[in-house]
Short mmCIF file of N, CA, C and O in Angstrom, two decimals:
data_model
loop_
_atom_site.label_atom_id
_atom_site.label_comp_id
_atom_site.label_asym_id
_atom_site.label_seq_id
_atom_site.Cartn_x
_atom_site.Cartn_y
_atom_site.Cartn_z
N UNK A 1 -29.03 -12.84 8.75
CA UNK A 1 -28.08 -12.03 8.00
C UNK A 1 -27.62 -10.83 8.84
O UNK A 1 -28.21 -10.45 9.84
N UNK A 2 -26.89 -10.48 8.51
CA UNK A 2 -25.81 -9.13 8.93
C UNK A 2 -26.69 -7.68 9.00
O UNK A 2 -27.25 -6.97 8.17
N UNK A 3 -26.59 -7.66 9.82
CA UNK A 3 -27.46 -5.79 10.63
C UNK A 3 -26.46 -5.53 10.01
O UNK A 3 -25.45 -6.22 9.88
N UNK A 4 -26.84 -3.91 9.35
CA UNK A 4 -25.53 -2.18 9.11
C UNK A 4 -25.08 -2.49 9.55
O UNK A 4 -24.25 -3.28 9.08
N UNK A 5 -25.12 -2.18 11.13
CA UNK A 5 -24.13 -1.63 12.03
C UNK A 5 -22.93 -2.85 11.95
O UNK A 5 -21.76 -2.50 11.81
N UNK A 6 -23.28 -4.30 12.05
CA UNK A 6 -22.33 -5.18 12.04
C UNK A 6 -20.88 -4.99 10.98
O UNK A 6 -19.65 -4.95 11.07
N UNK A 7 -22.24 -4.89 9.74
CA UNK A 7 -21.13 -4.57 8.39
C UNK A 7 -20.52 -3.40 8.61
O UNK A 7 -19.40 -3.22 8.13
N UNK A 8 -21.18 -2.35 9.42
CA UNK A 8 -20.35 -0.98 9.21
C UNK A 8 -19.34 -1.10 10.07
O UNK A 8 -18.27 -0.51 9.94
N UNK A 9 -19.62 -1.88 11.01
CA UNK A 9 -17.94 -2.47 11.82
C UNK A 9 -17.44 -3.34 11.25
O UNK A 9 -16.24 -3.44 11.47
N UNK A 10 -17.80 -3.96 10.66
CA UNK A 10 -16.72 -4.98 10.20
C UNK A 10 -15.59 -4.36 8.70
O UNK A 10 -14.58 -4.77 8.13
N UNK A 11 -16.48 -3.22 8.58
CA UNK A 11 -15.77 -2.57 6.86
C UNK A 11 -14.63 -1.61 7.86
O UNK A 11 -13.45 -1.73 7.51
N UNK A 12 -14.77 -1.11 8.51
CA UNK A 12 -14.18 -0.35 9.75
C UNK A 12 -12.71 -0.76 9.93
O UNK A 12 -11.60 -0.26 9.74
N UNK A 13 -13.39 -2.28 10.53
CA UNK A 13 -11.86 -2.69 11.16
C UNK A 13 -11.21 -3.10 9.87
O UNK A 13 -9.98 -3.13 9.87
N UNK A 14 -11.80 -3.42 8.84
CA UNK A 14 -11.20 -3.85 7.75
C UNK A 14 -10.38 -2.89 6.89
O UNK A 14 -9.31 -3.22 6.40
N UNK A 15 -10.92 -1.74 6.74
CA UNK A 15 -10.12 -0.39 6.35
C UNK A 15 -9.05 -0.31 7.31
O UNK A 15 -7.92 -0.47 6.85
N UNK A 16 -9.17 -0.04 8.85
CA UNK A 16 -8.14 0.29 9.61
C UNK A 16 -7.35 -1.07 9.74
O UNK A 16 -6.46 -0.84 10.56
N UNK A 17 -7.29 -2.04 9.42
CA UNK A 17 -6.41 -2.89 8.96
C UNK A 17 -5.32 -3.11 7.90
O UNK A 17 -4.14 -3.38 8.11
N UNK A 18 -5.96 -2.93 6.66
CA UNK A 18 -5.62 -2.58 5.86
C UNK A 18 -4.86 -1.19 5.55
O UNK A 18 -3.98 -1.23 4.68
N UNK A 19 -5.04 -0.34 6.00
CA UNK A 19 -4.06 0.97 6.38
C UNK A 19 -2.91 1.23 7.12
O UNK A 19 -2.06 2.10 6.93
N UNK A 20 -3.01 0.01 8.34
CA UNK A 20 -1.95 -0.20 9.41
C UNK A 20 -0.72 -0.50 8.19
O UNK A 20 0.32 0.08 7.88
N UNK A 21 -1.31 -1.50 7.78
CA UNK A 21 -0.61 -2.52 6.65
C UNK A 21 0.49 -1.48 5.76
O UNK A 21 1.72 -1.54 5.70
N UNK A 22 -0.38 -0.60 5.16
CA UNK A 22 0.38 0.07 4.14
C UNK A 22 1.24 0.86 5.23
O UNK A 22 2.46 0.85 5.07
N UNK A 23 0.72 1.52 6.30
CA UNK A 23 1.69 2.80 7.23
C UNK A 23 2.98 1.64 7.46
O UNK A 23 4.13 2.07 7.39
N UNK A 24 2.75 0.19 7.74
CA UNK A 24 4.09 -0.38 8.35
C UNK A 24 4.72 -0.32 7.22
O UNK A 24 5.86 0.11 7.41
N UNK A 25 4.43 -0.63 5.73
CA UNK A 25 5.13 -1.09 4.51
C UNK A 25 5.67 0.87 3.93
O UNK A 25 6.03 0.91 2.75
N UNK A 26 5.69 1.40 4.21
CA UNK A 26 6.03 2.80 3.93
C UNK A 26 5.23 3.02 2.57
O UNK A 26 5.61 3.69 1.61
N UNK A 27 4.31 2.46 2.66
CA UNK A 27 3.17 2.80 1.48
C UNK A 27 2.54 4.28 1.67
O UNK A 27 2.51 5.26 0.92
N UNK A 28 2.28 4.15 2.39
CA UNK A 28 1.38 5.63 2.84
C UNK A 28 2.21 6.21 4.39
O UNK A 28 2.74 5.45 5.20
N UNK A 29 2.16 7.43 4.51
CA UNK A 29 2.54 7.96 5.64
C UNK A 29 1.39 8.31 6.12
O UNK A 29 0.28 8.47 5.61
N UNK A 30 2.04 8.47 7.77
CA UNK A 30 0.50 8.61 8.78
C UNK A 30 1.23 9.85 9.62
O UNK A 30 2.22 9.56 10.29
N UNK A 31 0.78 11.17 9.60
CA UNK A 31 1.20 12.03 10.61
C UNK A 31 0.10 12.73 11.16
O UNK A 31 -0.71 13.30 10.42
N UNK A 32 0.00 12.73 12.30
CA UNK A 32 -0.88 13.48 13.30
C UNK A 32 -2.71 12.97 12.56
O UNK A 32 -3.57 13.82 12.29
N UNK A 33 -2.90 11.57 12.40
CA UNK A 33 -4.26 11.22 11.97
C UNK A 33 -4.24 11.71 10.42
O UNK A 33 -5.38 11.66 9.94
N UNK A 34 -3.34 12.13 9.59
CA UNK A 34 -3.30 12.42 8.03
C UNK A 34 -2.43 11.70 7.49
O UNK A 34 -1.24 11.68 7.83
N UNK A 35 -3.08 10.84 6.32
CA UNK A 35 -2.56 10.36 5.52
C UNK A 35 -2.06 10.89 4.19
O UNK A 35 -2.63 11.76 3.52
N UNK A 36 -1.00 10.33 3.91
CA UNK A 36 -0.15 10.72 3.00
C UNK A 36 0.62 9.59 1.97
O UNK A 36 1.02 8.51 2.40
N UNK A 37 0.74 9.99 0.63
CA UNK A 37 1.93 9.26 0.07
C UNK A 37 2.77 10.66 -0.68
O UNK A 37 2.29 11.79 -0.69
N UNK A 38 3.87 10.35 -1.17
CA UNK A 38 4.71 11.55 -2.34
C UNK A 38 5.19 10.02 -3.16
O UNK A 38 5.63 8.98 -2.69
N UNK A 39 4.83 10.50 -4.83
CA UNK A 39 5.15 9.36 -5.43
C UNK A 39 5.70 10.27 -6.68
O UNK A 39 5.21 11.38 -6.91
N UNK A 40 6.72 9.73 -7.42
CA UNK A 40 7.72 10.02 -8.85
C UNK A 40 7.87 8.92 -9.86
O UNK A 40 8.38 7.84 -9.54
N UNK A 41 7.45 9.15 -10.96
CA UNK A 41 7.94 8.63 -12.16
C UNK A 41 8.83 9.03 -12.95
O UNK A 41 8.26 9.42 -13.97
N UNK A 42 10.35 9.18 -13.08
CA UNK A 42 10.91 9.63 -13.88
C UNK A 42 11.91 8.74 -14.31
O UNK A 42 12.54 8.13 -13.45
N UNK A 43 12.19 8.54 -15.61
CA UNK A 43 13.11 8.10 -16.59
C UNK A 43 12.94 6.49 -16.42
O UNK A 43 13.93 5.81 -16.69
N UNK A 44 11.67 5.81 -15.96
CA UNK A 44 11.33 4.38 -15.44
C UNK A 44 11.43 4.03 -14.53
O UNK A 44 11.11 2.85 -14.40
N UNK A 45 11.98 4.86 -13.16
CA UNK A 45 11.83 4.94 -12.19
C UNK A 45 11.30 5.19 -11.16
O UNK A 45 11.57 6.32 -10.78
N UNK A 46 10.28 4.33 -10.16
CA UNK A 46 8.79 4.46 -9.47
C UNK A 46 9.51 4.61 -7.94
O UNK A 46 9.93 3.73 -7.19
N UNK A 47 9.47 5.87 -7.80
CA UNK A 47 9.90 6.26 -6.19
C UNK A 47 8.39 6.86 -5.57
O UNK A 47 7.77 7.87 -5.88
N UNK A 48 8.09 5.84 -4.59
CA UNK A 48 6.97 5.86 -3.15
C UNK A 48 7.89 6.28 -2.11
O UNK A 48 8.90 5.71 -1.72
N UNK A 49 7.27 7.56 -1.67
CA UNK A 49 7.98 7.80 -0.16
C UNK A 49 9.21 7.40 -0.12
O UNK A 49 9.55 6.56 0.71
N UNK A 50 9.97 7.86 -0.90
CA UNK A 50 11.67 8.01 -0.85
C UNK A 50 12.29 6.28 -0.98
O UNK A 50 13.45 5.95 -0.75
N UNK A 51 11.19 5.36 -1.41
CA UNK A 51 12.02 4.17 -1.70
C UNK A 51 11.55 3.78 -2.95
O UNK A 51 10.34 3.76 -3.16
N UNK A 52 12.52 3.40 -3.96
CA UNK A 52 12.41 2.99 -5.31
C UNK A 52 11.80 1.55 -5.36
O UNK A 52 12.32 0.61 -4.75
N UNK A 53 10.67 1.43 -6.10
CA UNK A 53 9.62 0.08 -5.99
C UNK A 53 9.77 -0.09 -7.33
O UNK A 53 9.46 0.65 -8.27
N UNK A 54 10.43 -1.47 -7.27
CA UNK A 54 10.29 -2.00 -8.76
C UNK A 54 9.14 -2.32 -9.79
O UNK A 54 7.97 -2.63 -9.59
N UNK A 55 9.95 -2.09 -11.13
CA UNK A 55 8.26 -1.80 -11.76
C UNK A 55 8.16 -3.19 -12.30
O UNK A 55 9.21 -3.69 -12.68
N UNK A 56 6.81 -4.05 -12.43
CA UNK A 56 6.60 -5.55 -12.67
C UNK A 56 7.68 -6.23 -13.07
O UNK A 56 8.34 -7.12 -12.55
N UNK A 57 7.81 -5.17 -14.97
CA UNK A 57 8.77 -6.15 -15.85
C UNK A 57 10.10 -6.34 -14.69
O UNK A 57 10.76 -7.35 -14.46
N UNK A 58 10.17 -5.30 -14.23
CA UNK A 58 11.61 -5.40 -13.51
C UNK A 58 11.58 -6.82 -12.71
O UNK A 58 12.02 -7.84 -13.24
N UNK A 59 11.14 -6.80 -11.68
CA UNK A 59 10.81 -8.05 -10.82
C UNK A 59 10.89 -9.53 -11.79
O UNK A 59 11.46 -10.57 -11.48
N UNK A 60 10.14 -9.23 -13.01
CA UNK A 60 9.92 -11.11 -14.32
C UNK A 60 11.75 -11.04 -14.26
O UNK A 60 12.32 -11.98 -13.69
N UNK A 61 12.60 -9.90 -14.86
CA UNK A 61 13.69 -10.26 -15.16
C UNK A 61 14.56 -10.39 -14.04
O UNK A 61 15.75 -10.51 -14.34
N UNK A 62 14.26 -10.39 -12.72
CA UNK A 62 15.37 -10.19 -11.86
C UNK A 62 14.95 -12.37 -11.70
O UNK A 62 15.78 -13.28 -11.68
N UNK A 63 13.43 -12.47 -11.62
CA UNK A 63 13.32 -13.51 -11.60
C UNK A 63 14.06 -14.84 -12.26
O UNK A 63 14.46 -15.89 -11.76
N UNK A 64 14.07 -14.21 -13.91
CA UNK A 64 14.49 -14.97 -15.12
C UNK A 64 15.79 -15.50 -14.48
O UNK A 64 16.11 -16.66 -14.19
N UNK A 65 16.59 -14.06 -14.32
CA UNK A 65 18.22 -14.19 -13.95
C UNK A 65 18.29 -15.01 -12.45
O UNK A 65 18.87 -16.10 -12.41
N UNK A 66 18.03 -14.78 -11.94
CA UNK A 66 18.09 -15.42 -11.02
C UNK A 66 18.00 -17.29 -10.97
O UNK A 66 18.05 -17.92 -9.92
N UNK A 67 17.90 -17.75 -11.95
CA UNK A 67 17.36 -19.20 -12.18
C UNK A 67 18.67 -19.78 -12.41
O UNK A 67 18.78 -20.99 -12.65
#
């Protein structure tokens, strides 16, 4: 079985994987080794880091219409 240290590298690269992920997707901002998001809810509207992310229901009906 798996020594710490293995798992504590393997959770490692798995976090810093997973983080790359969000910094490419403008999920989170990365400046100078600090992470960041700025997020808004107003009037049903879900703005992440200055881009409007649709909210579920939105996405079922764009789906529906789309058929």
């Amino acid at each position: 079985h798996a020594n710490p240290e293995d798992i504590d590298f393997l959770a490692t690269q798995f976090v810093e994987g997973q983080l790359a992920k969000l910094t490419e997707q403008k999920l989170l901002i990365e400046d100078k080794g600090i992470l960041s998001a700025k997020a808004s809810l107003s009037n049903g509207v879900f703005v992440l880091n200055g881009i409007t992310v649709p909210m579920p229901w939105e996405q079922q009906q764009q789906a529906a219409t789309a058929r």
